[in-house]
Amino acid sequence: MAEHFHVNTPLLESVTMSKVVGTTVYLKMENSQPSGSFKIRGIGHLCQQLATQSKGVVCSSGGNAGMAAAYAARKMGVPATIIVPSSSPQLVVQRLQDQGATVKIIGKVWDDANAEALRMAETEGLTYVPPFDHPLLWHGHASIIAEAAACLGPSVKPGAVVLSVGGGGLLCGVIQGLKDVGWTDVPVIAMETEGADCFNAAVKAGKVVTLDDITSEAKCLGAKTVCKKAFEYSQCSELTIISELVTDQQALHAVETFLDEERVLVEMACGAALAAVYSGVVRRLQDEGRLPTLLGPLLVIVCGGSSVDMKQLSHLKHKLQT
């Protein structure tokens, strides 16, 4: 079996984004992972640690975690059951089935699907694969930063890292990675869309809170409660984590601009991170004195998108513009 399931993804300089923001922008292209997103790093690692002798894995997912679990299980020759909420596009269901997974549609939001996954793990003796809240996942995701550091070389350190937050797994992995390479002084800009903002809500409340509902179209950011570790990091005085929100329209605009300029289609959840540049969030943070005026290179994590195609993009456009 391969040493791990993820690939070392390209780190590309974006001339157009660099122009917008006034500093070099490097894109960590996690959309080029075999499962379509960064999730394969952590989930692949977790499956290799916990599921080699398993009679099957079960994962609850709005899309990307399920794709990663299905991919890892197929490579390991283990059956996979993926539980998705009814808000997941048909495209996601089809892609999961193409990976050989059994798909069950349960509930309206991820939290409902997760309750069923936990029940199945308990009653059917399956290995539960959490989508974002587990140290083994964070350990796997930390490799993003190790790769970026190796690629940039010892003389270059990012001025900030930009990423999207759903349940907080990527954020926890990135913080772990920053610690590993000695970059804990690098600020992290944590982007969410309004209506899928469980991390921002927790930061504002000073405690972990549960959203009433997910109203954003960025369904892959759709956890109602952020993981406890992500919240703890936000309260840590040694780290700088800046929590910012954009609208669905801004995230969609970022997806479309990125498609035009970089010729890559990503989903709305990823658009939230890209909107930090395209919607002027980084510039505003500089104006407010929360980021230095002379900013080192921006490292933007292009987290991926297995739940988008042109048809889905048109549907979102129509929905958000009416």
XYZ file of N, CA, C and O in Angstrom, residues 54-195:
568
model
N -10.571 -3.132 9.493
C -11.987 -2.813 9.704
C -12.902 -3.613 8.787
O -12.525 -3.971 7.674
N -14.140 -3.848 9.258
C -15.099 -4.485 8.342
C -15.835 -3.425 7.509
O -16.685 -3.733 6.692
N -15.470 -2.181 7.722
C -16.049 -1.096 6.923
C -15.910 0.226 7.628
O -15.781 0.279 8.853
N -15.917 1.317 6.837
C -15.874 2.646 7.436
C -17.207 3.348 7.191
O -17.892 3.069 6.205
N -17.558 4.250 8.107
C -18.754 5.078 7.920
C -18.355 6.527 8.192
O -17.632 6.821 9.142
N -18.800 7.398 7.297
C -18.429 8.813 7.409
C -19.640 9.674 7.078
O -20.382 9.375 6.139
N -19.832 10.730 7.852
C -20.909 11.688 7.571
C -20.277 12.876 6.879
O -19.213 13.327 7.288
N -20.908 13.373 5.826
C -20.223 14.389 5.039
C -21.151 15.184 4.162
O -22.112 14.661 3.617
N -20.820 16.484 4.005
C -21.501 17.290 3.002
C -20.884 17.096 1.630
O -21.337 17.645 0.655
N -19.822 16.304 1.547
C -19.188 16.066 0.252
C -17.736 15.635 0.320
O -17.406 14.490 0.081
N -16.844 16.581 0.689
C -15.411 16.312 0.558
C -14.864 15.253 1.509
O -14.012 14.457 1.119
N -15.324 15.240 2.757
C -14.850 14.218 3.694
C -15.309 12.838 3.219
O -14.560 11.862 3.278
N -16.534 12.776 2.726
C -17.068 11.517 2.207
C -16.274 11.013 1.022
O -15.951 9.824 0.920
N -15.914 11.940 0.120
C -15.108 11.565 -1.042
C -13.755 11.006 -0.596
O -13.266 10.014 -1.143
N -13.166 11.658 0.398
C -11.856 11.206 0.894
C -11.970 9.840 1.559
O -11.139 8.952 1.338
N -13.016 9.652 2.367
C -13.205 8.367 3.052
C -13.480 7.254 2.036
O -12.955 6.144 2.146
N -14.296 7.568 1.031
C -14.634 6.583 -0.003
C -13.383 6.206 -0.806
O -13.151 5.028 -1.110
N -12.569 7.206 -1.117
C -11.340 6.969 -1.884
C -10.365 6.092 -1.077
O -9.839 5.098 -1.583
N -10.140 6.478 0.190
C -9.205 5.727 1.045
C -9.693 4.291 1.236
O -8.908 3.336 1.158
N -11.004 4.143 1.474
C -11.569 2.800 1.686
C -11.396 1.938 0.433
O -11.026 0.760 0.518
N -11.641 2.533 -0.741
C -11.492 1.786 -2.000
C -10.043 1.329 -2.174
O -9.782 0.188 -2.532
N -9.109 2.212 -1.870
C -7.690 1.857 -1.991
C -7.294 0.756 -0.995
O -6.392 -0.033 -1.263
N -7.970 0.741 0.159
C -7.657 -0.246 1.201
C -8.467 -1.535 1.042
O -8.260 -2.489 1.782
N -9.418 -1.517 0.106
C -10.270 -2.694 -0.087
C -11.258 -2.913 1.044
O -11.608 -4.036 1.390
N -11.715 -1.795 1.635
C -12.652 -1.842 2.768
C -13.968 -1.198 2.321
O -13.946 -0.167 1.644
N -15.144 -1.761 2.686
C -16.408 -1.119 2.299
C -16.588 0.240 2.993
O -16.164 0.419 4.132
N -17.216 1.178 2.274
C -17.471 2.506 2.847
C -18.952 2.838 2.751
O -19.575 2.638 1.704
N -19.508 3.357 3.854
C -20.863 3.908 3.845
C -20.736 5.398 4.145
O -20.139 5.779 5.150
N -21.280 6.209 3.257
C -21.197 7.661 3.448
C -22.612 8.190 3.657
O -23.505 7.935 2.852
N -22.803 8.900 4.768
C -24.119 9.471 5.088
C -24.082 10.958 4.738
O -23.255 11.699 5.281
N -24.941 11.371 3.820
C -24.972 12.789 3.436
C -26.328 13.399 3.790
O -27.340 12.705 3.775
N -26.355 14.700 4.129
C -27.643 15.363 4.348
C -28.355 15.613 3.018
O -27.711 15.603 1.957
N -29.638 15.857 3.067
C -30.425 16.062 1.840
C -30.004 17.321 1.077
O -30.337 17.489 -0.082
N -29.253 18.203 1.735
C -28.794 19.435 1.071
C -27.642 19.168 0.092
O -27.250 20.048 -0.663
N -27.089 17.961 0.108
C -25.966 17.657 -0.791
C -26.450 17.514 -2.235
O -27.454 16.849 -2.482
N -25.718 18.111 -3.189
C -26.128 17.991 -4.591
C -26.079 16.536 -5.071
O -25.275 15.744 -4.573
N -26.927 16.203 -6.040
C -26.973 14.862 -6.626
C -25.597 14.468 -7.179
O -25.187 13.310 -7.125
N -24.888 15.462 -7.668
C -23.541 15.263 -8.182
C -22.635 14.584 -7.144
O -21.829 13.703 -7.476
N -22.765 15.002 -5.885
C -21.943 14.440 -4.803
C -22.288 12.966 -4.604
O -21.400 12.117 -4.498
N -23.578 12.686 -4.568
C -24.049 11.300 -4.385
C -23.473 10.412 -5.495
O -22.941 9.330 -5.237
N -23.555 10.897 -6.733
C -23.051 10.143 -7.886
C -21.548 9.883 -7.775
O -21.075 8.771 -7.991
N -20.808 10.922 -7.397
C -19.348 10.777 -7.301
C -18.945 9.809 -6.190
O -17.959 9.084 -6.319
N -19.701 9.821 -5.097
C -19.434 8.878 -4.003
C -19.698 7.446 -4.466
O -18.927 6.526 -4.182
N -20.792 7.266 -5.194
C -21.116 5.936 -5.710
C -20.062 5.469 -6.715
O -19.711 4.291 -6.762
N -19.552 6.409 -7.513
C -18.489 6.069 -8.472
C -17.232 5.559 -7.759
O -16.472 4.767 -8.320
N -17.021 6.019 -6.530
C -15.872 5.543 -5.733
C -16.167 4.187 -5.076
O -15.341 3.652 -4.340
N -17.387 3.688 -5.295
C -17.737 2.377 -4.748
C -18.394 2.416 -3.382
O -18.577 1.381 -2.731
N -18.757 3.623 -2.928
C -19.355 3.750 -1.593
C -20.866 3.532 -1.631
O -21.519 3.767 -2.640
N -21.402 3.076 -0.503
C -22.849 3.049 -0.308
C -23.243 4.402 0.271
O -22.631 4.853 1.245
N -24.228 5.051 -0.331
C -24.619 6.392 0.122
C -26.006 6.341 0.756
O -26.937 5.765 0.195
N -26.116 6.935 1.941
C -27.420 7.084 2.601
C -27.693 8.569 2.786
O -26.808 9.317 3.209
N -28.910 9.001 2.456
C -29.274 10.411 2.631
C -30.138 10.528 3.887
O -31.217 9.954 3.957
N -29.610 11.239 4.878
C -30.294 11.346 6.177
C -30.301 12.797 6.636
O -29.254 13.437 6.727
N -31.482 13.314 6.954
C -31.588 14.632 7.596
C -31.340 15.790 6.643
O -31.083 15.626 5.459
N -31.418 16.985 7.239
C -31.333 18.213 6.435
C -29.917 18.793 6.428
O -29.463 19.334 5.437
N -29.222 18.696 7.565
C -27.869 19.261 7.662
C -26.892 18.172 8.110
O -27.296 17.091 8.530
N -25.597 18.502 8.038
C -24.552 17.530 8.373
C -24.756 16.915 9.755
O -24.560 15.707 9.935
N -25.158 17.724 10.726
C -25.300 17.221 12.103
C -26.271 16.028 12.170
O -26.065 15.095 12.943
N -27.326 16.071 11.342
C -28.294 14.956 11.303
C -27.619 13.698 10.743
O -27.778 12.591 11.265
N -26.881 13.893 9.655
C -26.181 12.768 9.022
C -25.159 12.169 9.985
O -24.981 10.947 10.055
N -24.522 13.031 10.749
C -23.491 12.558 11.675
C -24.071 11.687 12.790
O -23.452 10.700 13.196
N -25.254 12.054 13.259
C -25.911 11.251 14.304
C -26.137 9.826 13.798
O -25.931 8.837 14.529
N -26.534 9.693 12.530
C -26.758 8.372 11.930
C -25.439 7.606 11.756
O -25.372 6.399 11.994
N -24.378 8.321 11.368
C -23.061 7.672 11.208
C -22.573 7.106 12.542
O -22.065 5.982 12.606
N -22.753 7.884 13.601
C -22.343 7.421 14.931
C -23.165 6.199 15.353
O -22.642 5.243 15.925
N -24.458 6.222 15.023
C -25.337 5.083 15.361
C -24.882 3.822 14.623
O -24.771 2.741 15.203
N -24.571 3.970 13.325
C -24.140 2.815 12.530
C -22.800 2.262 13.012
O -22.583 1.049 13.020
N -21.898 3.159 13.403
C -20.589 2.715 13.912
C -20.796 1.851 15.150
O -20.171 0.795 15.314
N -21.727 2.303 15.997
C -22.037 1.613 17.249
C -22.705 0.263 16.992
O -22.267 -0.781 17.505
N -23.767 0.266 16.174
C -24.587 -0.945 16.025
C -24.020 -1.954 15.021
O -24.246 -3.144 15.143
N -23.263 -1.458 14.027
C -22.785 -2.375 12.984
C -21.279 -2.633 13.045
O -20.719 -3.289 12.166
N -20.652 -2.086 14.074
C -19.219 -2.339 14.267
C -18.330 -1.751 13.178
O -17.282 -2.291 12.846
N -18.765 -0.613 12.608
C -17.971 0.036 11.555
C -17.008 1.054 12.169
O -17.242 1.540 13.268
N -15.949 1.357 11.466
C -15.014 2.384 11.931
C -15.567 3.757 11.558
O -15.782 4.044 10.386
N -15.794 4.571 12.575
C -16.330 5.921 12.346
C -15.192 6.842 11.886
O -14.150 6.922 12.533
N -15.410 7.503 10.758
C -14.433 8.469 10.246
C -15.011 9.869 10.434
O -15.914 10.276 9.711
N -14.524 10.606 11.442
C -15.056 11.958 11.667
C -14.562 12.891 10.570
O -13.417 12.768 10.121
N -15.396 13.830 10.085
C -14.930 14.696 9.001
C -13.929 15.774 9.424
O -13.155 16.235 8.603
N -13.950 16.198 10.701
C -13.027 17.300 11.058
C -12.505 17.279 12.484
O -11.535 17.950 12.781
N -13.111 16.507 13.378
C -12.764 16.642 14.796
C -12.002 15.418 15.315
O -12.567 14.568 15.995
N -10.709 15.333 14.980
C -9.891 14.226 15.473
C -8.410 14.573 15.296
O -8.011 15.031 14.231
N -7.582 14.312 16.315
C -6.157 14.644 16.216
C -5.445 13.980 15.028
O -4.523 14.564 14.457
N -5.842 12.770 14.653
C -5.212 12.103 13.509
C -5.479 12.861 12.207
O -4.630 12.914 11.317
N -6.676 13.458 12.111
C -6.988 14.279 10.932
C -6.072 15.494 10.890
O -5.508 15.833 9.847
N -5.955 16.167 12.018
C -5.150 17.398 12.082
C -3.695 17.081 11.744
O -3.032 17.837 11.051
N -3.232 15.938 12.229
C -1.862 15.506 11.947
C -1.667 15.357 10.433
O -0.661 15.790 9.873
N -2.645 14.769 9.770
C -2.578 14.600 8.315
C -2.626 15.931 7.581
O -1.844 16.184 6.651
N -3.531 16.804 8.012
C -3.681 18.113 7.342
C -2.452 19.005 7.537
O -2.185 19.884 6.713
N -1.714 18.786 8.626
C -0.526 19.611 8.910
C 0.499 19.524 7.781
O 1.309 20.436 7.586
N 0.441 18.429 7.006
C 1.407 18.233 5.915
C 1.305 19.331 4.846
O 2.249 19.573 4.103
N 0.151 20.007 4.774
C -0.005 21.134 3.828
C 1.075 22.193 4.092
O 1.713 22.692 3.176
N 1.239 22.532 5.364
C 2.193 23.583 5.730
C 3.630 23.092 5.570
O 4.501 23.825 5.086
N 3.881 21.834 5.931
C 5.231 21.267 5.755
C 5.642 21.338 4.284
O 6.768 21.731 3.956
N 4.716 20.992 3.379
C 4.995 21.041 1.939
C 5.234 22.480 1.471
O 6.160 22.748 0.704
N 4.374 23.384 1.928
C 4.507 24.793 1.521
C 5.859 25.352 1.979
O 6.541 26.046 1.220
N 6.247 25.024 3.212
C 7.522 25.512 3.758
C 8.697 24.969 2.953
O 9.640 25.704 2.623
N 8.612 23.683 2.590
C 9.690 23.058 1.802
C 9.786 23.717 0.422
O 10.874 23.931 -0.110
N 8.628 24.051 -0.132
C 8.552 24.646 -1.462
C 9.066 26.099 -1.462
O 9.785 26.514 -2.372
N 8.701 26.853 -0.445
C 9.101 28.267 -0.364
C 10.573 28.413 0.004
O 11.210 29.402 -0.348
N 11.086 27.413 0.725
C 12.496 27.467 1.125
C 12.684 28.238 2.423
O 11.799 28.975 2.860
N 13.857 28.086 3.043
C 14.085 28.637 4.383
C 14.048 30.162 4.466
O 13.836 30.723 5.535
N 14.234 30.843 3.321
C 14.316 32.306 3.390
C 12.952 33.001 3.275
O 12.844 34.204 3.451
N 11.900 32.236 2.946
C 10.579 32.851 2.746
C 9.597 32.361 3.802
O 9.445 31.161 4.029
N 8.939 33.330 4.432
C 7.904 32.998 5.417
C 6.651 33.770 5.031
O 6.731 34.952 4.691
N 5.472 33.122 5.043
C 4.249 33.839 4.640
C 3.938 35.005 5.581
O 4.238 34.950 6.776
N 3.314 36.050 4.997
C 2.823 37.151 5.819
C 1.540 36.750 6.529
O 1.224 37.258 7.605
N 0.793 35.831 5.895
C -0.441 35.294 6.496
C -0.853 34.044 5.712
O -0.461 33.873 4.560
N -1.633 33.209 6.375
C -2.229 32.044 5.718
C -3.734 32.281 5.663
O -4.346 32.673 6.665
N -4.321 32.059 4.489
C -5.762 32.252 4.325
C -6.411 30.892 4.087
O -5.952 30.121 3.239
N -7.476 30.598 4.831
C -8.177 29.318 4.661
C -9.655 29.465 4.979
O -10.079 30.449 5.585
N -10.425 28.483 4.553
C -11.856 28.434 4.888
C -12.054 27.571 6.130
O -11.313 26.605 6.347
N -13.061 27.912 6.915
C -13.406 27.107 8.098
C -14.818 26.550 7.942
O -15.757 27.284 7.639
N -14.939 25.240 8.125
C -16.259 24.607 8.213
C -16.418 24.138 9.642
O -16.845 24.865 10.526
N -15.959 22.911 9.901
C -15.972 22.404 11.282
C -14.699 22.721 12.032
O -14.623 22.567 13.245
N -13.670 23.135 11.298
C -12.425 23.540 11.960
C -11.257 22.573 11.797
O -10.181 22.810 12.338
N -11.447 21.488 11.042
C -10.377 20.500 10.886
C -9.162 21.035 10.148
O -8.015 20.796 10.545
N -9.398 21.793 9.075
C -8.286 22.371 8.315
C -7.545 23.394 9.169
O -6.311 23.416 9.199
N -8.298 24.218 9.888
C -7.688 25.222 10.767
C -6.784 24.545 11.805
O -5.637 24.952 12.001
N -7.276 23.492 12.435
C -6.471 22.782 13.448
C -5.220 22.168 12.831
O -4.139 22.213 13.425
N -5.363 21.628 11.622
C -4.215 21.039 10.937
C -3.181 22.076 10.552
O -1.972 21.856 10.691
N -3.660 23.224 10.076
C -2.749 24.300 9.676
C -1.995 24.842 10.891
O -0.778 25.068 10.829
N -2.694 25.029 11.996
C -2.023 25.499 13.226
C -0.954 24.481 13.654
O 0.172 24.844 14.006
N -1.308 23.205 13.600
C -0.351 22.133 13.908
C 0.873 22.241 12.989
O 2.020 22.175 13.426
N 0.597 22.458 11.690
C 1.677 22.593 10.710
C 2.549 23.817 10.972
O 3.784 23.754 10.857
N 1.916 24.940 11.329
C 2.671 26.167 11.636
C 3.590 25.936 12.838
O 4.735 26.396 12.860
N 3.091 25.201 13.823
C 3.915 24.868 14.994
C 5.103 24.003 14.575
O 6.234 24.237 14.991
N 4.813 23.014 13.716
C 5.859 22.078 13.284
C 7.014 22.773 12.567
O 8.170 22.378 12.718
N 6.690 23.803 11.753
C 7.763 24.456 10.975
C 8.276 25.749 11.631
O 9.109 26.456 11.061
N 7.752 26.059 12.822
C 8.221 27.257 13.536
C 7.654 28.566 13.008
O 8.308 29.609 13.051
N 6.428 28.500 12.500
C 5.770 29.696 11.956
C 4.586 30.154 12.812
O 3.633 30.713 12.291
N 4.640 29.942 14.116
C 3.459 30.273 14.933
C 3.146 31.768 14.975
O 2.059 32.173 15.368
N 4.118 32.607 14.530
C 3.849 34.053 14.508
C 3.136 34.483 13.219
O 2.817 35.659 13.050
N 2.884 33.551 12.310
C 2.187 33.877 11.057
C 0.677 33.922 11.319
O 0.097 32.943 11.782
N 0.024 35.070 11.036
C -1.422 35.150 11.275
C -2.199 34.233 10.326
O -1.783 34.019 9.185
N -3.309 33.717 10.828
C -4.201 32.892 10.004
C -5.506 33.657 9.816
O -6.121 34.101 10.791
N -5.913 33.824 8.558
C -7.196 34.477 8.274
C -8.203 33.377 7.992
O -8.093 32.652 6.994
N -9.144 33.224 8.912
C -10.117 32.130 8.863
C -11.428 32.643 8.271
O -12.117 33.457 8.880
N -11.741 32.186 7.080
C -12.883 32.716 6.324
C -14.105 31.790 6.397
O -13.977 30.572 6.266
N -15.284 32.404 6.577
C -16.543 31.658 6.536
C -17.571 32.481 5.769
O -17.405 33.691 5.615
N -18.637 31.832 5.344
C -19.753 32.576 4.754
C -20.796 32.834 5.831
O -20.951 32.037 6.764
N -21.511 33.936 5.688
C -22.628 34.221 6.605
C -23.651 33.095 6.458
O -24.001 32.705 5.345
N -24.081 32.560 7.583
C -25.053 31.467 7.534
C -24.404 30.095 7.657
O -25.078 29.074 7.762
